[in-house]
mmCIF file with all atom_site columns, C-alpha atoms in Angstrom:
data_model
loop_
_atom_site.group_PDB
_atom_site.id
_atom_site.type_symbol
_atom_site.label_atom_id
_atom_site.label_alt_id
_atom_site.label_comp_id
_atom_site.label_asym_id
_atom_site.label_entity_id
_atom_site.label_seq_id
_atom_site.pdbx_PDB_ins_code
_atom_site.Cartn_x
_atom_site.Cartn_y
_atom_site.Cartn_z
_atom_site.occupancy
_atom_site.B_iso_or_equiv
_atom_site.pdbx_formal_charge
_atom_site.auth_seq_id
_atom_site.auth_comp_id
_atom_site.auth_asym_id
_atom_site.auth_atom_id
_atom_site.pdbx_PDB_model_num
ATOM 1   C CA . UNK A 1 1   ? 14.417  -15.114 15.301  1.00 58.00 ? 865  UNK A CA 1
ATOM 2   C CA . UNK A 1 2   ? 14.655  -16.798 11.792  1.00 59.00 ? 866  UNK A CA 1
ATOM 3   C CA . UNK A 1 3   ? 11.691  -16.308 9.490   1.00 65.00 ? 867  UNK A CA 1
ATOM 4   C CA . UNK A 1 4   ? 10.574  -19.794 9.952   1.00 57.00 ? 868  UNK A CA 1
ATOM 5   C CA . UNK A 1 5   ? 10.626  -19.431 13.769  1.00 54.00 ? 869  UNK A CA 1
ATOM 6   C CA . UNK A 1 6   ? 8.429   -16.225 13.365  1.00 61.00 ? 870  UNK A CA 1
ATOM 7   C CA . UNK A 1 7   ? 5.875   -17.636 11.465  1.00 54.00 ? 871  UNK A CA 1
ATOM 8   C CA . UNK A 1 8   ? 5.440   -20.403 13.987  1.00 55.00 ? 872  UNK A CA 1
ATOM 9   C CA . UNK A 1 9   ? 5.198   -17.983 17.121  1.00 70.00 ? 873  UNK A CA 1
ATOM 10  C CA . UNK A 1 10  ? 3.392   -14.742 17.964  1.00 87.00 ? 874  UNK A CA 1
ATOM 11  C CA . UNK A 1 11  ? 6.105   -12.257 16.943  1.00 95.00 ? 875  UNK A CA 1
ATOM 12  C CA . UNK A 1 12  ? 6.054   -8.131  17.991  1.00 97.00 ? 876  UNK A CA 1
ATOM 13  C CA . UNK A 1 13  ? 5.885   -6.652  14.759  1.00 98.00 ? 877  UNK A CA 1
ATOM 14  C CA . UNK A 1 14  ? 7.195   -3.196  13.619  1.00 98.00 ? 878  UNK A CA 1
ATOM 15  C CA . UNK A 1 15  ? 5.085   -2.011  10.488  1.00 98.00 ? 879  UNK A CA 1
ATOM 16  C CA . UNK A 1 16  ? 6.969   0.521   8.590   1.00 98.00 ? 880  UNK A CA 1
ATOM 17  C CA . UNK A 1 17  ? 4.724   2.319   5.935   1.00 96.00 ? 881  UNK A CA 1
ATOM 18  C CA . UNK A 1 18  ? 7.033   4.159   3.544   1.00 95.00 ? 882  UNK A CA 1
ATOM 19  C CA . UNK A 1 19  ? 5.809   7.217   1.325   1.00 89.00 ? 883  UNK A CA 1
ATOM 20  C CA . UNK A 1 20  ? 6.801   10.059  -0.548  1.00 85.00 ? 884  UNK A CA 1
ATOM 21  C CA . UNK A 1 21  ? 6.403   12.703  2.225   1.00 87.00 ? 885  UNK A CA 1
ATOM 22  C CA . UNK A 1 22  ? 6.654   10.268  5.527   1.00 92.00 ? 886  UNK A CA 1
ATOM 23  C CA . UNK A 1 23  ? 8.038   7.206   6.671   1.00 97.00 ? 887  UNK A CA 1
ATOM 24  C CA . UNK A 1 24  ? 5.672   6.048   9.363   1.00 97.00 ? 888  UNK A CA 1
ATOM 25  C CA . UNK A 1 25  ? 6.005   3.282   12.077  1.00 98.00 ? 889  UNK A CA 1
ATOM 26  C CA . UNK A 1 26  ? 3.812   1.488   14.595  1.00 98.00 ? 890  UNK A CA 1
ATOM 27  C CA . UNK A 1 27  ? 4.544   -1.521  16.795  1.00 97.00 ? 891  UNK A CA 1
ATOM 28  C CA . UNK A 1 28  ? 1.932   -4.597  17.209  1.00 97.00 ? 892  UNK A CA 1
ATOM 29  C CA . UNK A 1 29  ? 2.663   -4.201  20.901  1.00 95.00 ? 893  UNK A CA 1
ATOM 30  C CA . UNK A 1 30  ? 0.731   -0.889  21.089  1.00 93.00 ? 894  UNK A CA 1
ATOM 31  C CA . UNK A 1 31  ? 1.761   2.586   21.213  1.00 92.00 ? 895  UNK A CA 1
ATOM 32  C CA . UNK A 1 32  ? 1.477   5.785   19.036  1.00 93.00 ? 896  UNK A CA 1
ATOM 33  C CA . UNK A 1 33  ? 2.187   6.105   15.464  1.00 96.00 ? 897  UNK A CA 1
ATOM 34  C CA . UNK A 1 34  ? 5.636   7.716   14.746  1.00 97.00 ? 898  UNK A CA 1
ATOM 35  C CA . UNK A 1 35  ? 6.796   9.438   11.587  1.00 97.00 ? 899  UNK A CA 1
ATOM 36  C CA . UNK A 1 36  ? 9.610   11.327  9.882   1.00 97.00 ? 900  UNK A CA 1
ATOM 37  C CA . UNK A 1 37  ? 9.778   13.373  6.631   1.00 95.00 ? 901  UNK A CA 1
ATOM 38  C CA . UNK A 1 38  ? 11.094  11.434  3.959   1.00 95.00 ? 902  UNK A CA 1
ATOM 39  C CA . UNK A 1 39  ? 11.188  12.851  -0.066  1.00 91.00 ? 903  UNK A CA 1
ATOM 40  C CA . UNK A 1 40  ? 13.737  12.938  -2.313  1.00 92.00 ? 904  UNK A CA 1
ATOM 41  C CA . UNK A 1 41  ? 16.600  12.738  0.178   1.00 93.00 ? 905  UNK A CA 1
ATOM 42  C CA . UNK A 1 42  ? 15.400  9.381   1.667   1.00 96.00 ? 906  UNK A CA 1
ATOM 43  C CA . UNK A 1 43  ? 17.417  6.707   0.277   1.00 97.00 ? 907  UNK A CA 1
ATOM 44  C CA . UNK A 1 44  ? 17.065  3.209   1.657   1.00 97.00 ? 908  UNK A CA 1
ATOM 45  C CA . UNK A 1 45  ? 20.131  3.352   4.252   1.00 97.00 ? 909  UNK A CA 1
ATOM 46  C CA . UNK A 1 46  ? 18.582  6.617   5.422   1.00 97.00 ? 910  UNK A CA 1
ATOM 47  C CA . UNK A 1 47  ? 15.364  5.007   6.144   1.00 98.00 ? 911  UNK A CA 1
ATOM 48  C CA . UNK A 1 48  ? 16.690  2.422   8.264   1.00 98.00 ? 912  UNK A CA 1
ATOM 49  C CA . UNK A 1 49  ? 18.791  4.959   10.313  1.00 98.00 ? 913  UNK A CA 1
ATOM 50  C CA . UNK A 1 50  ? 15.540  6.910   10.687  1.00 98.00 ? 914  UNK A CA 1
ATOM 51  C CA . UNK A 1 51  ? 13.366  3.971   11.611  1.00 98.00 ? 915  UNK A CA 1
ATOM 52  C CA . UNK A 1 52  ? 15.992  2.797   14.218  1.00 98.00 ? 916  UNK A CA 1
ATOM 53  C CA . UNK A 1 53  ? 15.588  6.126   15.942  1.00 98.00 ? 917  UNK A CA 1
ATOM 54  C CA . UNK A 1 54  ? 12.207  6.370   16.006  1.00 98.00 ? 918  UNK A CA 1
ATOM 55  C CA . UNK A 1 55  ? 12.006  2.953   17.134  1.00 97.00 ? 919  UNK A CA 1
ATOM 56  C CA . UNK A 1 56  ? 14.564  3.264   19.966  1.00 95.00 ? 920  UNK A CA 1
ATOM 57  C CA . UNK A 1 57  ? 13.092  1.710   23.190  1.00 92.00 ? 921  UNK A CA 1
ATOM 58  C CA . UNK A 1 58  ? 10.742  -0.536  21.661  1.00 94.00 ? 922  UNK A CA 1
ATOM 59  C CA . UNK A 1 59  ? 10.889  -4.209  21.342  1.00 93.00 ? 923  UNK A CA 1
ATOM 60  C CA . UNK A 1 60  ? 9.946   -6.170  17.963  1.00 96.00 ? 924  UNK A CA 1
ATOM 61  C CA . UNK A 1 61  ? 10.945  -9.386  16.614  1.00 97.00 ? 925  UNK A CA 1
ATOM 62  C CA . UNK A 1 62  ? 10.358  -8.757  12.949  1.00 98.00 ? 926  UNK A CA 1
ATOM 63  C CA . UNK A 1 63  ? 9.271   -6.047  10.553  1.00 98.00 ? 927  UNK A CA 1
ATOM 64  C CA . UNK A 1 64  ? 6.977   -5.558  7.790   1.00 98.00 ? 928  UNK A CA 1
ATOM 65  C CA . UNK A 1 65  ? 7.985   -2.855  5.286   1.00 98.00 ? 929  UNK A CA 1
ATOM 66  C CA . UNK A 1 66  ? 4.943   -1.267  2.991   1.00 97.00 ? 930  UNK A CA 1
ATOM 67  C CA . UNK A 1 67  ? 7.130   -0.461  -0.292  1.00 96.00 ? 931  UNK A CA 1
ATOM 68  C CA . UNK A 1 68  ? 6.148   2.218   -2.860  1.00 92.00 ? 932  UNK A CA 1
ATOM 69  C CA . UNK A 1 69  ? 6.628   0.139   -5.474  1.00 91.00 ? 933  UNK A CA 1
ATOM 70  C CA . UNK A 1 70  ? 6.746   -3.414  -7.265  1.00 93.00 ? 934  UNK A CA 1
ATOM 71  C CA . UNK A 1 71  ? 8.053   -5.881  -4.847  1.00 95.00 ? 935  UNK A CA 1
ATOM 72  C CA . UNK A 1 72  ? 8.540   -9.665  -5.975  1.00 93.00 ? 936  UNK A CA 1
ATOM 73  C CA . UNK A 1 73  ? 9.860   -12.277 -3.137  1.00 94.00 ? 937  UNK A CA 1
ATOM 74  C CA . UNK A 1 74  ? 10.297  -9.693  -0.359  1.00 96.00 ? 938  UNK A CA 1
ATOM 75  C CA . UNK A 1 75  ? 12.824  -7.625  -3.022  1.00 96.00 ? 939  UNK A CA 1
ATOM 76  C CA . UNK A 1 76  ? 12.029  -4.095  -4.401  1.00 97.00 ? 940  UNK A CA 1
ATOM 77  C CA . UNK A 1 77  ? 12.282  -4.357  -8.057  1.00 95.00 ? 941  UNK A CA 1
ATOM 78  C CA . UNK A 1 78  ? 12.588  -0.421  -8.767  1.00 94.00 ? 942  UNK A CA 1
ATOM 79  C CA . UNK A 1 79  ? 13.809  2.488   -7.156  1.00 95.00 ? 943  UNK A CA 1
ATOM 80  C CA . UNK A 1 80  ? 10.722  4.610   -5.881  1.00 92.00 ? 944  UNK A CA 1
ATOM 81  C CA . UNK A 1 81  ? 9.755   7.522   -7.970  1.00 84.00 ? 945  UNK A CA 1
ATOM 82  C CA . UNK A 1 82  ? 9.300   9.980   -5.033  1.00 86.00 ? 946  UNK A CA 1
ATOM 83  C CA . UNK A 1 83  ? 12.021  9.119   -2.797  1.00 94.00 ? 947  UNK A CA 1
ATOM 84  C CA . UNK A 1 84  ? 16.073  8.702   -3.129  1.00 95.00 ? 948  UNK A CA 1
ATOM 85  C CA . UNK A 1 85  ? 18.028  5.838   -4.502  1.00 95.00 ? 949  UNK A CA 1
ATOM 86  C CA . UNK A 1 86  ? 19.907  2.824   -2.812  1.00 96.00 ? 950  UNK A CA 1
ATOM 87  C CA . UNK A 1 87  ? 16.368  0.841   -2.192  1.00 98.00 ? 951  UNK A CA 1
ATOM 88  C CA . UNK A 1 88  ? 17.195  -2.212  -4.766  1.00 97.00 ? 952  UNK A CA 1
ATOM 89  C CA . UNK A 1 89  ? 19.479  -4.641  -3.550  1.00 96.00 ? 953  UNK A CA 1
ATOM 90  C CA . UNK A 1 90  ? 19.936  -3.216  0.029   1.00 97.00 ? 954  UNK A CA 1
ATOM 91  C CA . UNK A 1 91  ? 20.452  -5.811  2.818   1.00 98.00 ? 955  UNK A CA 1
ATOM 92  C CA . UNK A 1 92  ? 17.190  -4.589  5.285   1.00 98.00 ? 956  UNK A CA 1
ATOM 93  C CA . UNK A 1 93  ? 17.236  -7.661  7.584   1.00 98.00 ? 957  UNK A CA 1
ATOM 94  C CA . UNK A 1 94  ? 20.967  -7.250  7.885   1.00 98.00 ? 958  UNK A CA 1
ATOM 95  C CA . UNK A 1 95  ? 20.799  -3.983  8.667   1.00 98.00 ? 959  UNK A CA 1
ATOM 96  C CA . UNK A 1 96  ? 17.668  -3.964  11.070  1.00 98.00 ? 960  UNK A CA 1
ATOM 97  C CA . UNK A 1 97  ? 19.113  -7.501  12.669  1.00 97.00 ? 961  UNK A CA 1
ATOM 98  C CA . UNK A 1 98  ? 15.838  -9.175  12.414  1.00 97.00 ? 962  UNK A CA 1
ATOM 99  C CA . UNK A 1 99  ? 13.637  -10.792 9.765   1.00 98.00 ? 963  UNK A CA 1
ATOM 100 C CA . UNK A 1 100 ? 11.978  -8.440  7.189   1.00 98.00 ? 964  UNK A CA 1
ATOM 101 C CA . UNK A 1 101 ? 9.175   -8.704  5.032   1.00 98.00 ? 965  UNK A CA 1
ATOM 102 C CA . UNK A 1 102 ? 8.832   -6.244  2.269   1.00 98.00 ? 966  UNK A CA 1
ATOM 103 C CA . UNK A 1 103 ? 5.224   -6.025  0.050   1.00 97.00 ? 967  UNK A CA 1
ATOM 104 C CA . UNK A 1 104 ? 4.075   -3.391  -1.836  1.00 95.00 ? 968  UNK A CA 1
ATOM 105 C CA . UNK A 1 105 ? 2.423   -0.381  0.024   1.00 94.00 ? 969  UNK A CA 1
ATOM 106 C CA . UNK A 1 106 ? -0.998  -0.773  -1.527  1.00 94.00 ? 970  UNK A CA 1
ATOM 107 C CA . UNK A 1 107 ? -0.895  -4.712  -0.679  1.00 97.00 ? 971  UNK A CA 1
ATOM 108 C CA . UNK A 1 108 ? -0.106  -3.904  3.149   1.00 97.00 ? 972  UNK A CA 1
ATOM 109 C CA . UNK A 1 109 ? -3.087  -1.713  3.289   1.00 96.00 ? 973  UNK A CA 1
ATOM 110 C CA . UNK A 1 110 ? -5.203  -4.276  1.525   1.00 97.00 ? 974  UNK A CA 1
ATOM 111 C CA . UNK A 1 111 ? -4.481  -6.790  3.916   1.00 98.00 ? 975  UNK A CA 1
ATOM 112 C CA . UNK A 1 112 ? -5.317  -4.479  6.789   1.00 97.00 ? 976  UNK A CA 1
ATOM 113 C CA . UNK A 1 113 ? -8.669  -3.626  5.185   1.00 97.00 ? 977  UNK A CA 1
ATOM 114 C CA . UNK A 1 114 ? -9.561  -7.282  3.975   1.00 97.00 ? 978  UNK A CA 1
ATOM 115 C CA . UNK A 1 115 ? -12.724 -8.854  5.781   1.00 96.00 ? 979  UNK A CA 1
ATOM 116 C CA . UNK A 1 116 ? -12.931 -12.128 3.981   1.00 96.00 ? 980  UNK A CA 1
ATOM 117 C CA . UNK A 1 117 ? -14.054 -12.975 -0.054  1.00 97.00 ? 981  UNK A CA 1
ATOM 118 C CA . UNK A 1 118 ? -12.845 -11.433 -3.183  1.00 98.00 ? 982  UNK A CA 1
ATOM 119 C CA . UNK A 1 119 ? -11.773 -7.952  -2.470  1.00 98.00 ? 983  UNK A CA 1
ATOM 120 C CA . UNK A 1 120 ? -10.139 -5.272  -4.820  1.00 98.00 ? 984  UNK A CA 1
ATOM 121 C CA . UNK A 1 121 ? -8.187  -2.625  -3.203  1.00 98.00 ? 985  UNK A CA 1
ATOM 122 C CA . UNK A 1 122 ? -7.510  0.707   -5.067  1.00 97.00 ? 986  UNK A CA 1
ATOM 123 C CA . UNK A 1 123 ? -5.215  3.374   -3.331  1.00 95.00 ? 987  UNK A CA 1
ATOM 124 C CA . UNK A 1 124 ? -5.942  6.855   -4.437  1.00 95.00 ? 988  UNK A CA 1
ATOM 125 C CA . UNK A 1 125 ? -3.070  9.114   -3.689  1.00 88.00 ? 989  UNK A CA 1
ATOM 126 C CA . UNK A 1 126 ? -0.189  10.333  -5.699  1.00 85.00 ? 990  UNK A CA 1
ATOM 127 C CA . UNK A 1 127 ? -0.592  7.840   -8.280  1.00 89.00 ? 991  UNK A CA 1
ATOM 128 C CA . UNK A 1 128 ? -2.763  4.574   -8.174  1.00 93.00 ? 992  UNK A CA 1
ATOM 129 C CA . UNK A 1 129 ? -2.096  1.783   -5.860  1.00 93.00 ? 993  UNK A CA 1
ATOM 130 C CA . UNK A 1 130 ? -3.997  -1.700  -6.376  1.00 96.00 ? 994  UNK A CA 1
ATOM 131 C CA . UNK A 1 131 ? -4.084  -5.034  -4.766  1.00 97.00 ? 995  UNK A CA 1
ATOM 132 C CA . UNK A 1 132 ? -6.565  -8.092  -4.844  1.00 97.00 ? 996  UNK A CA 1
ATOM 133 C CA . UNK A 1 133 ? -7.235  -10.610 -2.181  1.00 98.00 ? 997  UNK A CA 1
ATOM 134 C CA . UNK A 1 134 ? -9.146  -13.660 -2.983  1.00 97.00 ? 998  UNK A CA 1
ATOM 135 C CA . UNK A 1 135 ? -10.250 -16.148 -0.126  1.00 97.00 ? 999  UNK A CA 1
ATOM 136 C CA . UNK A 1 136 ? -6.876  -14.914 1.954   1.00 97.00 ? 1000 UNK A CA 1
ATOM 137 C CA . UNK A 1 137 ? -4.611  -14.807 -0.752  1.00 97.00 ? 1001 UNK A CA 1
ATOM 138 C CA . UNK A 1 138 ? -2.857  -11.689 -1.275  1.00 96.00 ? 1002 UNK A CA 1
ATOM 139 C CA . UNK A 1 139 ? -1.848  -10.466 -4.812  1.00 94.00 ? 1003 UNK A CA 1
ATOM 140 C CA . UNK A 1 140 ? -0.323  -7.125  -5.240  1.00 92.00 ? 1004 UNK A CA 1
ATOM 141 C CA . UNK A 1 141 ? -1.102  -5.922  -8.913  1.00 93.00 ? 1005 UNK A CA 1
ATOM 142 C CA . UNK A 1 142 ? 0.335   -3.484  -11.173 1.00 89.00 ? 1006 UNK A CA 1
ATOM 143 C CA . UNK A 1 143 ? -2.581  -2.034  -12.759 1.00 93.00 ? 1007 UNK A CA 1
ATOM 144 C CA . UNK A 1 144 ? -1.747  1.497   -12.914 1.00 92.00 ? 1008 UNK A CA 1
ATOM 145 C CA . UNK A 1 145 ? -0.028  2.073   -16.008 1.00 90.00 ? 1009 UNK A CA 1
ATOM 146 C CA . UNK A 1 146 ? -2.181  -0.298  -18.050 1.00 94.00 ? 1010 UNK A CA 1
ATOM 147 C CA . UNK A 1 147 ? -3.670  2.131   -20.938 1.00 94.00 ? 1011 UNK A CA 1
ATOM 148 C CA . UNK A 1 148 ? -7.224  3.610   -20.503 1.00 93.00 ? 1012 UNK A CA 1
ATOM 149 C CA . UNK A 1 149 ? -8.158  6.604   -22.863 1.00 91.00 ? 1013 UNK A CA 1
ATOM 150 C CA . UNK A 1 150 ? -6.233  8.512   -25.465 1.00 92.00 ? 1014 UNK A CA 1
ATOM 151 C CA . UNK A 1 151 ? -3.098  6.454   -25.064 1.00 92.00 ? 1015 UNK A CA 1
ATOM 152 C CA . UNK A 1 152 ? -2.894  7.635   -21.101 1.00 96.00 ? 1016 UNK A CA 1
ATOM 153 C CA . UNK A 1 153 ? -3.042  4.976   -18.150 1.00 96.00 ? 1017 UNK A CA 1
ATOM 154 C CA . UNK A 1 154 ? -5.542  4.354   -15.536 1.00 96.00 ? 1018 UNK A CA 1
ATOM 155 C CA . UNK A 1 155 ? -3.328  6.393   -12.889 1.00 95.00 ? 1019 UNK A CA 1
ATOM 156 C CA . UNK A 1 156 ? -2.898  9.059   -15.470 1.00 96.00 ? 1020 UNK A CA 1
ATOM 157 C CA . UNK A 1 157 ? -6.927  9.895   -14.634 1.00 97.00 ? 1021 UNK A CA 1
ATOM 158 C CA . UNK A 1 158 ? -6.934  9.248   -11.022 1.00 96.00 ? 1022 UNK A CA 1
ATOM 159 C CA . UNK A 1 159 ? -3.790  10.598  -9.875  1.00 94.00 ? 1023 UNK A CA 1
ATOM 160 C CA . UNK A 1 160 ? -3.240  13.655  -7.804  1.00 93.00 ? 1024 UNK A CA 1
ATOM 161 C CA . UNK A 1 161 ? -1.737  15.501  -10.775 1.00 93.00 ? 1025 UNK A CA 1
ATOM 162 C CA . UNK A 1 162 ? -4.981  15.013  -12.771 1.00 96.00 ? 1026 UNK A CA 1
ATOM 163 C CA . UNK A 1 163 ? -7.086  16.225  -10.093 1.00 97.00 ? 1027 UNK A CA 1
ATOM 164 C CA . UNK A 1 164 ? -5.315  19.524  -9.452  1.00 96.00 ? 1028 UNK A CA 1
ATOM 165 C CA . UNK A 1 165 ? -5.449  20.047  -13.069 1.00 97.00 ? 1029 UNK A CA 1
ATOM 166 C CA . UNK A 1 166 ? -9.158  19.232  -14.024 1.00 97.00 ? 1030 UNK A CA 1
ATOM 167 C CA . UNK A 1 167 ? -10.643 19.775  -10.871 1.00 97.00 ? 1031 UNK A CA 1
ATOM 168 C CA . UNK A 1 168 ? -12.637 17.632  -8.509  1.00 97.00 ? 1032 UNK A CA 1
ATOM 169 C CA . UNK A 1 169 ? -15.571 17.202  -10.404 1.00 97.00 ? 1033 UNK A CA 1
ATOM 170 C CA . UNK A 1 170 ? -14.069 15.641  -13.278 1.00 97.00 ? 1034 UNK A CA 1
ATOM 171 C CA . UNK A 1 171 ? -11.500 13.917  -11.311 1.00 98.00 ? 1035 UNK A CA 1
ATOM 172 C CA . UNK A 1 172 ? -14.342 12.010  -9.499  1.00 97.00 ? 1036 UNK A CA 1
ATOM 173 C CA . UNK A 1 173 ? -16.120 11.141  -12.785 1.00 97.00 ? 1037 UNK A CA 1
ATOM 174 C CA . UNK A 1 174 ? -12.719 9.565   -13.920 1.00 97.00 ? 1038 UNK A CA 1
ATOM 175 C CA . UNK A 1 175 ? -12.477 7.537   -10.267 1.00 97.00 ? 1039 UNK A CA 1
ATOM 176 C CA . UNK A 1 176 ? -16.031 6.287   -11.017 1.00 97.00 ? 1040 UNK A CA 1
ATOM 177 C CA . UNK A 1 177 ? -15.337 4.973   -14.443 1.00 96.00 ? 1041 UNK A CA 1
ATOM 178 C CA . UNK A 1 178 ? -12.033 3.335   -13.393 1.00 97.00 ? 1042 UNK A CA 1
ATOM 179 C CA . UNK A 1 179 ? -13.606 1.529   -10.780 1.00 97.00 ? 1043 UNK A CA 1
ATOM 180 C CA . UNK A 1 180 ? -16.220 0.568   -12.806 1.00 96.00 ? 1044 UNK A CA 1
ATOM 181 C CA . UNK A 1 181 ? -14.114 -0.919  -15.525 1.00 96.00 ? 1045 UNK A CA 1
ATOM 182 C CA . UNK A 1 182 ? -11.534 -2.634  -13.144 1.00 96.00 ? 1046 UNK A CA 1
ATOM 183 C CA . UNK A 1 183 ? -14.830 -4.085  -11.211 1.00 96.00 ? 1047 UNK A CA 1
ATOM 184 C CA . UNK A 1 184 ? -16.405 -5.552  -14.288 1.00 96.00 ? 1048 UNK A CA 1
ATOM 185 C CA . UNK A 1 185 ? -12.935 -7.200  -15.265 1.00 96.00 ? 1049 UNK A CA 1
ATOM 186 C CA . UNK A 1 186 ? -11.723 -8.478  -11.867 1.00 97.00 ? 1050 UNK A CA 1
ATOM 187 C CA . UNK A 1 187 ? -15.213 -9.303  -10.516 1.00 97.00 ? 1051 UNK A CA 1
ATOM 188 C CA . UNK A 1 188 ? -14.524 -8.609  -6.837  1.00 98.00 ? 1052 UNK A CA 1
ATOM 189 C CA . UNK A 1 189 ? -17.161 -8.906  -4.116  1.00 97.00 ? 1053 UNK A CA 1
ATOM 190 C CA . UNK A 1 190 ? -16.407 -5.463  -2.867  1.00 97.00 ? 1054 UNK A CA 1
ATOM 191 C CA . UNK A 1 191 ? -13.624 -2.814  -3.309  1.00 98.00 ? 1055 UNK A CA 1
ATOM 192 C CA . UNK A 1 192 ? -11.842 -0.893  -0.512  1.00 98.00 ? 1056 UNK A CA 1
ATOM 193 C CA . UNK A 1 193 ? -10.873 2.648   -1.850  1.00 97.00 ? 1057 UNK A CA 1
ATOM 194 C CA . UNK A 1 194 ? -7.709  3.738   0.220   1.00 94.00 ? 1058 UNK A CA 1
ATOM 195 C CA . UNK A 1 195 ? -5.420  6.281   0.077   1.00 90.00 ? 1059 UNK A CA 1
ATOM 196 C CA . UNK A 1 196 ? -5.130  9.917   0.972   1.00 88.00 ? 1060 UNK A CA 1
ATOM 197 C CA . UNK A 1 197 ? -7.496  11.360  -1.709  1.00 93.00 ? 1061 UNK A CA 1
ATOM 198 C CA . UNK A 1 198 ? -10.422 9.126   -1.109  1.00 94.00 ? 1062 UNK A CA 1
ATOM 199 C CA . UNK A 1 199 ? -11.769 12.079  1.204   1.00 93.00 ? 1063 UNK A CA 1
ATOM 200 C CA . UNK A 1 200 ? -11.908 14.102  -2.019  1.00 95.00 ? 1064 UNK A CA 1
ATOM 201 C CA . UNK A 1 201 ? -15.039 11.648  -2.795  1.00 96.00 ? 1065 UNK A CA 1
ATOM 202 C CA . UNK A 1 202 ? -18.438 12.763  -1.883  1.00 93.00 ? 1066 UNK A CA 1
ATOM 203 C CA . UNK A 1 203 ? -20.093 9.604   -2.711  1.00 96.00 ? 1067 UNK A CA 1
ATOM 204 C CA . UNK A 1 204 ? -18.821 6.465   -3.485  1.00 96.00 ? 1068 UNK A CA 1
ATOM 205 C CA . UNK A 1 205 ? -19.251 3.800   -6.707  1.00 94.00 ? 1069 UNK A CA 1
ATOM 206 C CA . UNK A 1 206 ? -21.444 0.760   -6.026  1.00 90.00 ? 1070 UNK A CA 1
ATOM 207 C CA . UNK A 1 207 ? -19.903 -1.623  -3.878  1.00 92.00 ? 1071 UNK A CA 1
ATOM 208 C CA . UNK A 1 208 ? -17.348 0.322   -2.612  1.00 97.00 ? 1072 UNK A CA 1
ATOM 209 C CA . UNK A 1 209 ? -16.185 1.498   1.013   1.00 96.00 ? 1073 UNK A CA 1
ATOM 210 C CA . UNK A 1 210 ? -13.389 3.906   2.287   1.00 95.00 ? 1074 UNK A CA 1
ATOM 211 C CA . UNK A 1 211 ? -10.511 2.529   3.447   1.00 94.00 ? 1075 UNK A CA 1
ATOM 212 C CA . UNK A 1 212 ? -8.562  3.983   6.471   1.00 92.00 ? 1076 UNK A CA 1
ATOM 213 C CA . UNK A 1 213 ? -4.756  4.705   5.825   1.00 88.00 ? 1077 UNK A CA 1
ATOM 214 C CA . UNK A 1 214 ? -3.966  3.446   9.409   1.00 91.00 ? 1078 UNK A CA 1
ATOM 215 C CA . UNK A 1 215 ? -4.991  0.131   8.396   1.00 95.00 ? 1079 UNK A CA 1
ATOM 216 C CA . UNK A 1 216 ? -1.613  -0.179  6.715   1.00 95.00 ? 1080 UNK A CA 1
ATOM 217 C CA . UNK A 1 217 ? -0.292  -0.893  9.946   1.00 97.00 ? 1081 UNK A CA 1
ATOM 218 C CA . UNK A 1 218 ? -2.946  -3.559  10.849  1.00 97.00 ? 1082 UNK A CA 1
ATOM 219 C CA . UNK A 1 219 ? -1.867  -5.194  7.345   1.00 98.00 ? 1083 UNK A CA 1
ATOM 220 C CA . UNK A 1 220 ? 1.789   -5.179  8.536   1.00 98.00 ? 1084 UNK A CA 1
ATOM 221 C CA . UNK A 1 221 ? 0.983   -6.921  11.471  1.00 98.00 ? 1085 UNK A CA 1
ATOM 222 C CA . UNK A 1 222 ? -1.382  -9.808  9.630   1.00 97.00 ? 1086 UNK A CA 1
ATOM 223 C CA . UNK A 1 223 ? 1.115   -10.789 7.504   1.00 97.00 ? 1087 UNK A CA 1
ATOM 224 C CA . UNK A 1 224 ? 3.424   -12.097 10.233  1.00 97.00 ? 1088 UNK A CA 1
ATOM 225 C CA . UNK A 1 225 ? 0.455   -13.404 12.776  1.00 96.00 ? 1089 UNK A CA 1
ATOM 226 C CA . UNK A 1 226 ? -2.301  -14.301 10.360  1.00 96.00 ? 1090 UNK A CA 1
ATOM 227 C CA . UNK A 1 227 ? -1.623  -18.095 9.593   1.00 93.00 ? 1091 UNK A CA 1
ATOM 228 C CA . UNK A 1 228 ? -4.746  -17.903 7.120   1.00 94.00 ? 1092 UNK A CA 1
ATOM 229 C CA . UNK A 1 229 ? -3.386  -15.322 4.921   1.00 94.00 ? 1093 UNK A CA 1
ATOM 230 C CA . UNK A 1 230 ? -1.080  -16.270 1.874   1.00 92.00 ? 1094 UNK A CA 1
ATOM 231 C CA . UNK A 1 231 ? 0.530   -13.453 0.719   1.00 86.00 ? 1095 UNK A CA 1
#
């Protein structure tokens, strides 16, 4: 199946969510999530081999990969910080033998979280992921490394490392501050806070709702099946 054929059909999608600790997969045909540990030894080719092992017996026509780094035109631009090397320039479609769409991992979860209008997605995890969807047009955003305070970036103040160093109370204040500033700048109708650390927030900033990491898979499916979505 070619990319054009998949866009005009209703393909079975295998969504791959790539993280610094695990690589997770799930099929749009149903079934349980499967995962394998990743880490510094997980290269691009090793990821493909691990996914093929996990997906043995599953039928799928196309794949969506949520990649932990910047992506342009379905190609990773930089090697991931928390994984091994060999991701940039690798032929994923050739290795899997089917069409593959690659997007930033924050964008994949954002698409799964989207309920119309203007949505800002912020992923609170090891670092800070960001994406925005405006009237079905999805755009990844590299906001994490913009300067914020004292020469440090937004990501510095909402990262897991900062939370561990300063404690939850100070970290929560910084999260509220960052959300307020980005909301004022980007003017979304609502904000979705996702990522593993959203559970560390007792309350949420104004116009925010909690995300769900499992919605990354739904986003992976929608990137192939939702004809109204532009990404």
